[in-house]
Tab-separated table of C-alpha atoms in Angstrom:
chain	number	residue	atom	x	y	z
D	1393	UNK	CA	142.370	15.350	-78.626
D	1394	UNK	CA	139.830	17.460	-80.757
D	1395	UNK	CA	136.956	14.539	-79.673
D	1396	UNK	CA	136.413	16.367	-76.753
D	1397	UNK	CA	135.536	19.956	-79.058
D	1398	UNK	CA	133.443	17.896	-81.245
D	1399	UNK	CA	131.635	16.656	-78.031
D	1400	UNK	CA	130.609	20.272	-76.430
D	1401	UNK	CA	130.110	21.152	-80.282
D	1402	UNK	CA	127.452	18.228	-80.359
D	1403	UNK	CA	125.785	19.152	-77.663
D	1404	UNK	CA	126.051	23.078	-77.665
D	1405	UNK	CA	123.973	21.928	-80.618
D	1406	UNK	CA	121.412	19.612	-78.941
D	1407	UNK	CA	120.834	21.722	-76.404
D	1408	UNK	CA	119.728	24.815	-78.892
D	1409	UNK	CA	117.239	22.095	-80.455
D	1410	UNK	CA	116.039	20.881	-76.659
D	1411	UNK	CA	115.451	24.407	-75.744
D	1412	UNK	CA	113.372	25.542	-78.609
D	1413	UNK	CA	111.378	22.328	-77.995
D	1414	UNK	CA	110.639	22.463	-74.918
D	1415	UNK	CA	112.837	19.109	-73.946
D	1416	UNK	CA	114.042	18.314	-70.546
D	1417	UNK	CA	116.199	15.666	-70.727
D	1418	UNK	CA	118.270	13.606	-73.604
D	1419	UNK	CA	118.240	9.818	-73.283
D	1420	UNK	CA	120.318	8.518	-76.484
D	1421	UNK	CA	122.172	10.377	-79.136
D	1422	UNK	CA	122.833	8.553	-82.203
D	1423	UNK	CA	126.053	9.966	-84.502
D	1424	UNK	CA	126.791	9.069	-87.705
D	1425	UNK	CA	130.824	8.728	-87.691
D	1426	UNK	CA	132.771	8.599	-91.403
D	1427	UNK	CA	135.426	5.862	-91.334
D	1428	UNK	CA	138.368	8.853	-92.522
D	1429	UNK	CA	136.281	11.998	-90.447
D	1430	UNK	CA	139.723	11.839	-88.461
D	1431	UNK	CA	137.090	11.423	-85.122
D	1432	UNK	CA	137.910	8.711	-83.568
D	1433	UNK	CA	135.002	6.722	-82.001
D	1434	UNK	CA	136.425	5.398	-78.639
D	1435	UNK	CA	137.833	8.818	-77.637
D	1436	UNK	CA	134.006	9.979	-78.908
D	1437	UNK	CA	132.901	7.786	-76.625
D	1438	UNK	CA	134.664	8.798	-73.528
D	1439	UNK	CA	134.601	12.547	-74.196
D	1440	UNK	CA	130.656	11.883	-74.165
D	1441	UNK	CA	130.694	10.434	-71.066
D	1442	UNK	CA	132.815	12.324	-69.204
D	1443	UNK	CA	130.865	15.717	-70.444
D	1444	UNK	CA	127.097	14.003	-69.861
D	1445	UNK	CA	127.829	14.166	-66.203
D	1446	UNK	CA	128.583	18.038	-66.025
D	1447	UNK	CA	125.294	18.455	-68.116
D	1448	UNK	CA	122.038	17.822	-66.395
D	1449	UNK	CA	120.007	17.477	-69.606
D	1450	UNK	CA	122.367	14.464	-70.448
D	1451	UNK	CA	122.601	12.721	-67.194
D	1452	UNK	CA	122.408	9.201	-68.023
D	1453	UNK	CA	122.542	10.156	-71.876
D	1454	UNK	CA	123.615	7.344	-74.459
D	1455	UNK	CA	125.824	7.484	-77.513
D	1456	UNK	CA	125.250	5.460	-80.143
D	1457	UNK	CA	128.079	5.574	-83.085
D	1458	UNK	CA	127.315	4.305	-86.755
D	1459	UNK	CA	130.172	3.826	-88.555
D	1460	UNK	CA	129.496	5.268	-92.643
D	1461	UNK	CA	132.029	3.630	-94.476
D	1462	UNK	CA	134.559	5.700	-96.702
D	1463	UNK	CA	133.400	5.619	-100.490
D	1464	UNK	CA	135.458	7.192	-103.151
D	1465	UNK	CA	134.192	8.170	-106.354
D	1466	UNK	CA	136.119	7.932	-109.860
D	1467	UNK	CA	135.660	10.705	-112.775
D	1468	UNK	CA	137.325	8.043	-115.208
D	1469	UNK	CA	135.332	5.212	-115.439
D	1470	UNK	CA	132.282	6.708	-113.229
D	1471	UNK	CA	132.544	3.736	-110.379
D	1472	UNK	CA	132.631	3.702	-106.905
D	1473	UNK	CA	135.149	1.734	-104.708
D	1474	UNK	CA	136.194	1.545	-100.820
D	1475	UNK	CA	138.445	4.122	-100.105
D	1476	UNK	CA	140.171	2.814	-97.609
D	1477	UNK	CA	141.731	-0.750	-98.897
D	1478	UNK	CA	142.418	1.120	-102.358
D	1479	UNK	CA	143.384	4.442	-101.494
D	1480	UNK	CA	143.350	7.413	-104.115
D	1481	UNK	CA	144.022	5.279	-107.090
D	1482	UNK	CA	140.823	3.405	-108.894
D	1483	UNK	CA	140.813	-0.175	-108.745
D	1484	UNK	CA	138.914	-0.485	-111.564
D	1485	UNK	CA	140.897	1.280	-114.107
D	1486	UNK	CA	143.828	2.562	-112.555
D	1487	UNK	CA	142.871	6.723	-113.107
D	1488	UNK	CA	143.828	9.153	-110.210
D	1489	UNK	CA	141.466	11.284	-111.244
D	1490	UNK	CA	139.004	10.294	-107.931
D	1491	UNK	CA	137.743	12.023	-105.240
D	1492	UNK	CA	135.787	11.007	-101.540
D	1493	UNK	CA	131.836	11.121	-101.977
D	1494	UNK	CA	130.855	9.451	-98.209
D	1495	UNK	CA	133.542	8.924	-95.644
D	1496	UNK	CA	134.359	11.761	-93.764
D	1497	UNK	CA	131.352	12.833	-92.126
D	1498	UNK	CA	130.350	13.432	-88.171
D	1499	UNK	CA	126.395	13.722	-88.193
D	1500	UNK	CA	123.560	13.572	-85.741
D	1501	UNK	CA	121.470	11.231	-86.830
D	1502	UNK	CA	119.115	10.944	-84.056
D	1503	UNK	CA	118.189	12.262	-80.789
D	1504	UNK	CA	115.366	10.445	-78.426
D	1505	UNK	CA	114.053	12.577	-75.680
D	1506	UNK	CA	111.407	12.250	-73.077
């Protein structure tokens, strides 16, 4: 389970930016998931929890998940499609010749403090 790495990573990070400014406690973080970033969101979710508790500056702390849906991109016929109900292959015109432009991403996207 590699959720719970990405979780200390997450906040090692948070905590750097709370400590340069000045911030004493976290109350929500909000993390922009990709729908193929291979993180999944429910063991996220518990990792979070679980690690919130041994951290005082995230006692309480809430974590919000947006999903970013997978796009993929095609050289071919320059269109965009869902990756994940088409796979590698274009639905448009059938080229291989594609590659992932949004999908696989784990960002933070916000963090509210007091």
């Amino acid at each position: 389970m590699h959720e719970l790495g990405v979780t200390f990573h997450i906040m090692d990070h948070i905590e750097k930016v709370a400590e340069e400014n000045d911030v004493s406690h976290v109350h929500k973080v909000v993390i922009e998931l990709g729908e193929v970033s291979t993180v999944i969101a429910s063991y996220l979710q518990k990792c979070w929890t679980w690690a919130a508790k041994k951290r005082p500056i995230f006692e309480g702390c809430v974590l919000a998940i947006e999903t970013l849906p997978a796009i993929t991109y095609c050289e071919a016929c320059e269109q965009t499609y869902p990756t994940v109900p088409q796979g590698k292959i274009c639905p448009h015109c059938g080229s291989d010749k594609t590659y992932l432009v949004q999908g696989n991403e784990c960002n933070i996207k916000e963090i509210e403090v007091e």
